[in-house]
Amino acid sequence: MKFLSSLVLLLAGVLLPQLAGAEPAGLPAVTVQELANGGRSYSLTLQVMALMTVLTLLPSMLLMMTSFTRIIIVLAILRQAMGTAQTPSNQILLGLALFLTLFIMMPVFDRVYTQGLEPYLNEKVTAEEAIAAGSQPIREFMLAQTRESDIALFAEIGGYPPFETPDAVPFTVLMAAFLTSELKTAFQIGFLIFIPFLIIDLVVASVLMAMGMMMLSPMIVSLPFKLMLFVMVDGWALLMGTLARSFYVGG
């Protein structure tokens, strides 16, 4: 949860000085003041509004800006391929996807802290500079996982001209392209996972038909063999390791 705490601390760092100097009579009006160094100072009312808005967007940020989407889709496809119905349960899959996401994103969160939050807490940069610096590691992570064709697609939909450099890609275009790329990658991995279990189902169904056992469900017979295959190849460790490495290939 280091990224979430860093974000909250960053916003709290903006609010606490204002809270300390606020008048007891009430909140100041909605104002924006120009500072001598070229920056801007926002009133406490605007800062509280921004904080509450960010807190409501945290679930969407988790889905659209991290590795969570790819992981949860692959885990859901695995459960479907094995034919284990609701085992593991949705709560277990979500918990596993969440903690694996935190493990994968931890280097990015560390950079967000060191580049954005820590200099701000040490009063070396302004809040705007801290947010810009802290968002850069997340942007680099998303760009590394996003296909250029997806960026070009949403740039065309949005009416943007061709981007000369990755830094020129707007964040809105990047988020949409990143999520689309994650969906494509997740289904590609899911397809490869599905094939061995599908072969077992086909073999079991063919054997049962050859034996004339039409009334026996092939799913019931194939389930133990699929479980045995998954355990023999140490499937959970193999899957978790493959998912984690898929975000850092060549990096």
Short mmCIF file of C-alpha atoms in Angstrom, two decimals:
data_model
loop_
_atom_site.label_atom_id
_atom_site.label_comp_id
_atom_site.label_asym_id
_atom_site.label_seq_id
_atom_site.Cartn_x
_atom_site.Cartn_y
_atom_site.Cartn_z
CA MET A 1 0.00 0.00 0.00
CA LYS A 2 3.03 2.28 -0.29
CA PHE A 3 1.69 4.04 -3.37
CA LEU A 4 -1.67 4.74 -1.72
CA SER A 5 0.00 5.98 1.45
CA SER A 6 2.38 8.08 -0.61
CA LEU A 7 -0.52 9.65 -2.47
CA VAL A 8 -2.44 10.35 0.73
CA LEU A 9 0.67 11.73 2.42
CA LEU A 10 1.38 13.90 -0.59
CA LEU A 11 -2.08 15.41 -0.47
CA ALA A 12 -1.93 15.63 3.31
CA GLY A 13 1.32 17.52 2.98
CA VAL A 14 -0.55 20.07 0.92
CA LEU A 15 -3.39 20.32 3.43
CA LEU A 16 -1.61 20.30 6.78
CA PRO A 17 0.12 23.67 6.42
CA GLN A 18 -3.18 25.21 5.41
CA LEU A 19 -4.96 23.55 8.32
CA ALA A 20 -2.38 24.87 10.74
CA GLY A 21 -2.85 28.42 9.52
CA ALA A 22 -6.60 28.35 8.95
CA GLU A 23 -8.77 30.73 10.85
CA PRO A 24 -11.14 29.14 13.39
CA ALA A 25 -14.06 31.14 12.00
CA GLY A 26 -14.38 28.84 8.95
CA LEU A 27 -12.91 27.79 5.65
CA PRO A 28 -11.57 30.41 3.24
CA ALA A 29 -13.28 31.06 -0.06
CA VAL A 30 -12.39 29.18 -3.22
CA THR A 31 -9.32 31.11 -4.34
CA VAL A 32 -6.15 30.56 -6.36
CA GLN A 33 -3.19 32.83 -5.64
CA GLU A 34 -0.16 33.35 -7.84
CA LEU A 35 3.14 32.93 -5.97
CA ALA A 36 6.33 34.90 -6.51
CA ASN A 37 8.19 31.86 -7.90
CA GLY A 38 5.56 31.32 -10.59
CA GLY A 39 3.59 28.62 -8.75
CA ARG A 40 0.06 28.68 -7.45
CA SER A 41 -1.44 28.41 -3.97
CA TYR A 42 -4.90 26.87 -3.71
CA SER A 43 -7.34 27.54 -0.91
CA LEU A 44 -8.14 24.83 1.62
CA THR A 45 -11.59 24.32 0.10
CA LEU A 46 -10.13 23.37 -3.28
CA GLN A 47 -7.52 21.12 -1.68
CA VAL A 48 -10.13 19.21 0.35
CA MET A 49 -12.21 18.81 -2.80
CA ALA A 50 -9.18 17.48 -4.70
CA LEU A 51 -8.36 15.04 -1.88
CA MET A 52 -11.89 13.62 -1.78
CA THR A 53 -11.94 13.29 -5.56
CA VAL A 54 -8.66 11.37 -5.59
CA LEU A 55 -9.88 9.00 -2.86
CA THR A 56 -12.99 8.14 -4.88
CA LEU A 57 -10.86 7.46 -7.96
CA LEU A 58 -8.41 5.11 -6.23
CA PRO A 59 -10.23 1.87 -7.26
CA SER A 60 -10.28 3.01 -10.89
CA MET A 61 -6.61 3.96 -10.69
CA LEU A 62 -5.80 0.50 -9.36
CA LEU A 63 -7.58 -1.10 -12.31
CA MET A 64 -6.32 1.20 -15.07
CA MET A 65 -2.77 2.09 -14.05
CA THR A 66 -1.32 -1.11 -12.55
CA SER A 67 -0.86 -4.80 -13.37
CA PHE A 68 -4.11 -5.77 -11.62
CA THR A 69 -6.21 -6.15 -14.78
CA ARG A 70 -3.93 -8.67 -16.47
CA ILE A 71 -3.52 -10.75 -13.33
CA ILE A 72 -7.20 -11.04 -12.38
CA ILE A 73 -8.25 -11.97 -15.94
CA VAL A 74 -5.59 -14.70 -16.20
CA LEU A 75 -6.61 -16.13 -12.82
CA ALA A 76 -10.27 -16.15 -13.85
CA ILE A 77 -9.46 -17.93 -17.13
CA LEU A 78 -7.37 -20.49 -15.24
CA ARG A 79 -10.29 -21.31 -12.96
CA GLN A 80 -12.58 -21.66 -15.95
CA ALA A 81 -10.12 -23.90 -17.78
CA MET A 82 -9.73 -26.21 -14.79
CA GLY A 83 -13.50 -26.45 -14.38
CA THR A 84 -13.39 -26.01 -10.61
CA ALA A 85 -16.50 -23.79 -10.56
CA GLN A 86 -16.08 -21.38 -7.60
CA THR A 87 -12.78 -22.80 -6.31
CA PRO A 88 -10.73 -20.73 -5.61
CA SER A 89 -13.43 -18.27 -4.61
CA ASN A 90 -13.68 -14.74 -5.99
CA GLN A 91 -12.36 -13.33 -2.72
CA ILE A 92 -9.24 -15.49 -2.93
CA LEU A 93 -8.61 -14.58 -6.56
CA LEU A 94 -9.04 -10.86 -5.83
CA GLY A 95 -6.73 -11.06 -2.80
CA LEU A 96 -4.11 -12.98 -4.76
CA ALA A 97 -4.31 -10.53 -7.66
CA LEU A 98 -4.07 -7.56 -5.30
CA PHE A 99 -0.99 -8.76 -3.43
CA LEU A 100 0.75 -9.87 -6.63
CA THR A 101 -0.01 -6.42 -8.04
CA LEU A 102 1.62 -4.79 -5.01
CA PHE A 103 4.67 -7.05 -5.42
CA ILE A 104 5.01 -6.19 -9.12
CA MET A 105 4.38 -2.47 -8.66
CA MET A 106 6.59 -2.01 -5.59
CA PRO A 107 9.64 -0.78 -7.59
CA VAL A 108 7.37 1.78 -9.25
CA PHE A 109 5.88 2.83 -5.91
CA ASP A 110 9.39 3.24 -4.46
CA ARG A 111 10.28 5.61 -7.30
CA VAL A 112 7.05 7.54 -6.76
CA TYR A 113 8.06 8.03 -3.13
CA THR A 114 11.69 8.98 -3.75
CA GLN A 115 11.02 11.25 -6.74
CA GLY A 116 7.77 12.86 -5.65
CA LEU A 117 6.78 12.55 -2.01
CA GLU A 118 10.15 12.60 -0.26
CA PRO A 119 11.42 15.84 -1.89
CA TYR A 120 8.07 17.48 -1.12
CA LEU A 121 8.16 16.45 2.54
CA ASN A 122 11.69 17.85 2.72
CA GLU A 123 10.36 21.11 1.24
CA LYS A 124 12.65 20.88 -1.77
CA VAL A 125 9.87 21.07 -4.38
CA THR A 126 6.35 22.43 -4.61
CA ALA A 127 3.23 20.26 -4.59
CA GLU A 128 2.77 20.59 -8.36
CA GLU A 129 6.38 19.61 -9.02
CA ALA A 130 6.06 16.65 -6.63
CA ILE A 131 2.94 15.38 -8.40
CA ALA A 132 4.57 15.74 -11.81
CA ALA A 133 7.73 13.94 -10.69
CA GLY A 134 5.82 11.24 -8.81
CA SER A 135 3.58 10.43 -11.78
CA GLN A 136 6.53 9.89 -14.13
CA PRO A 137 7.42 6.34 -12.91
CA ILE A 138 3.80 5.23 -13.35
CA ARG A 139 3.76 6.75 -16.82
CA GLU A 140 6.96 4.91 -17.77
CA PHE A 141 5.52 1.62 -16.48
CA MET A 142 2.34 2.06 -18.52
CA LEU A 143 4.26 3.00 -21.67
CA ALA A 144 6.44 -0.10 -21.35
CA GLN A 145 3.35 -2.35 -21.34
CA THR A 146 1.34 -0.52 -24.03
CA ARG A 147 1.34 -1.39 -27.71
CA GLU A 148 2.05 1.42 -30.14
CA SER A 149 -0.93 0.34 -32.26
CA ASP A 150 -3.27 0.92 -29.31
CA ILE A 151 -1.82 4.38 -28.68
CA ALA A 152 -2.25 5.21 -32.37
CA LEU A 153 -5.85 3.95 -32.27
CA PHE A 154 -6.94 6.17 -29.38
CA ALA A 155 -4.93 9.10 -30.72
CA GLU A 156 -6.87 8.81 -33.96
CA ILE A 157 -10.18 8.56 -32.09
CA GLY A 158 -9.29 11.62 -30.01
CA GLY A 159 -8.14 13.61 -33.03
CA TYR A 160 -4.53 13.94 -31.88
CA PRO A 161 -1.69 14.33 -34.37
CA PRO A 162 1.04 11.64 -34.45
CA PHE A 163 3.20 11.76 -31.34
CA GLU A 164 6.89 12.37 -31.95
CA THR A 165 8.04 11.05 -28.55
CA PRO A 166 6.47 8.87 -25.83
CA ASP A 167 6.47 11.88 -23.49
CA ALA A 168 4.08 13.65 -25.86
CA VAL A 169 1.33 11.05 -25.33
CA PRO A 170 -1.46 12.59 -23.19
CA PHE A 171 -2.29 10.70 -20.02
CA THR A 172 -5.89 10.12 -21.09
CA VAL A 173 -4.77 8.43 -24.32
CA LEU A 174 -2.16 6.43 -22.45
CA MET A 175 -4.62 5.12 -19.87
CA ALA A 176 -7.10 3.91 -22.52
CA ALA A 177 -4.35 2.34 -24.63
CA PHE A 178 -2.73 0.71 -21.59
CA LEU A 179 -5.98 -0.93 -20.50
CA THR A 180 -6.65 -2.20 -24.03
CA SER A 181 -3.14 -3.66 -24.25
CA GLU A 182 -3.55 -5.33 -20.88
CA LEU A 183 -6.77 -6.98 -22.04
CA LYS A 184 -5.06 -8.29 -25.17
CA THR A 185 -2.08 -9.64 -23.24
CA ALA A 186 -4.29 -11.25 -20.59
CA PHE A 187 -6.33 -13.13 -23.19
CA GLN A 188 -3.17 -14.26 -24.99
CA ILE A 189 -1.80 -15.72 -21.75
CA GLY A 190 -5.22 -17.22 -20.96
CA PHE A 191 -5.30 -18.92 -24.37
CA LEU A 192 -1.97 -20.62 -23.71
CA ILE A 193 -3.16 -21.72 -20.27
CA PHE A 194 -6.43 -23.09 -21.64
CA ILE A 195 -4.88 -25.39 -24.29
CA PRO A 196 -3.48 -28.19 -22.00
CA PHE A 197 -6.73 -28.45 -20.05
CA LEU A 198 -8.75 -28.47 -23.27
CA ILE A 199 -6.66 -31.36 -24.58
CA ILE A 200 -7.38 -33.35 -21.42
CA ASP A 201 -11.11 -32.69 -21.81
CA LEU A 202 -11.03 -33.86 -25.44
CA VAL A 203 -9.11 -37.03 -24.61
CA VAL A 204 -11.42 -37.93 -21.72
CA ALA A 205 -14.54 -37.22 -23.80
CA SER A 206 -13.23 -39.40 -26.66
CA VAL A 207 -12.43 -42.28 -24.30
CA LEU A 208 -15.86 -42.13 -22.66
CA MET A 209 -17.61 -42.10 -26.04
CA ALA A 210 -15.52 -45.07 -27.21
CA MET A 211 -16.52 -46.96 -24.08
CA GLY A 212 -20.18 -46.11 -24.60
CA MET A 213 -20.46 -44.16 -21.35
CA MET A 214 -22.61 -41.39 -22.77
CA MET A 215 -24.36 -40.53 -19.52
CA LEU A 216 -21.15 -39.80 -17.59
CA SER A 217 -20.05 -36.16 -17.72
CA PRO A 218 -16.53 -35.79 -19.14
CA MET A 219 -15.98 -32.80 -16.81
CA ILE A 220 -16.28 -35.00 -13.72
CA VAL A 221 -13.74 -37.49 -15.04
CA SER A 222 -11.29 -34.95 -16.43
CA LEU A 223 -11.20 -32.75 -13.30
CA PRO A 224 -8.89 -35.06 -11.27
CA PHE A 225 -6.50 -35.33 -14.22
CA LYS A 226 -6.40 -31.56 -14.67
CA LEU A 227 -5.75 -31.07 -10.97
CA MET A 228 -3.00 -33.69 -11.05
CA LEU A 229 -1.39 -32.02 -14.08
CA PHE A 230 -1.51 -28.60 -12.44
CA VAL A 231 0.02 -29.90 -9.21
CA MET A 232 2.73 -31.95 -10.95
CA VAL A 233 4.04 -28.94 -12.89
CA ASP A 234 3.84 -26.73 -9.77
CA GLY A 235 1.26 -24.64 -11.56
CA TRP A 236 0.73 -21.88 -9.03
CA ALA A 237 4.41 -21.02 -8.74
CA LEU A 238 4.83 -21.26 -12.51
CA LEU A 239 1.84 -19.02 -13.15
CA MET A 240 2.76 -16.41 -10.54
CA GLY A 241 6.35 -16.28 -11.73
CA THR A 242 5.30 -15.99 -15.38
CA LEU A 243 2.86 -13.18 -14.63
CA ALA A 244 5.44 -11.25 -12.62
CA ARG A 245 8.14 -11.67 -15.27
CA SER A 246 5.78 -10.68 -18.06
CA PHE A 247 5.90 -7.07 -16.83
CA TYR A 248 9.69 -6.84 -16.84
CA VAL A 249 10.77 -8.69 -19.98
CA GLY A 250 13.97 -7.09 -21.14
CA GLY A 251 13.91 -4.62 -18.23
#
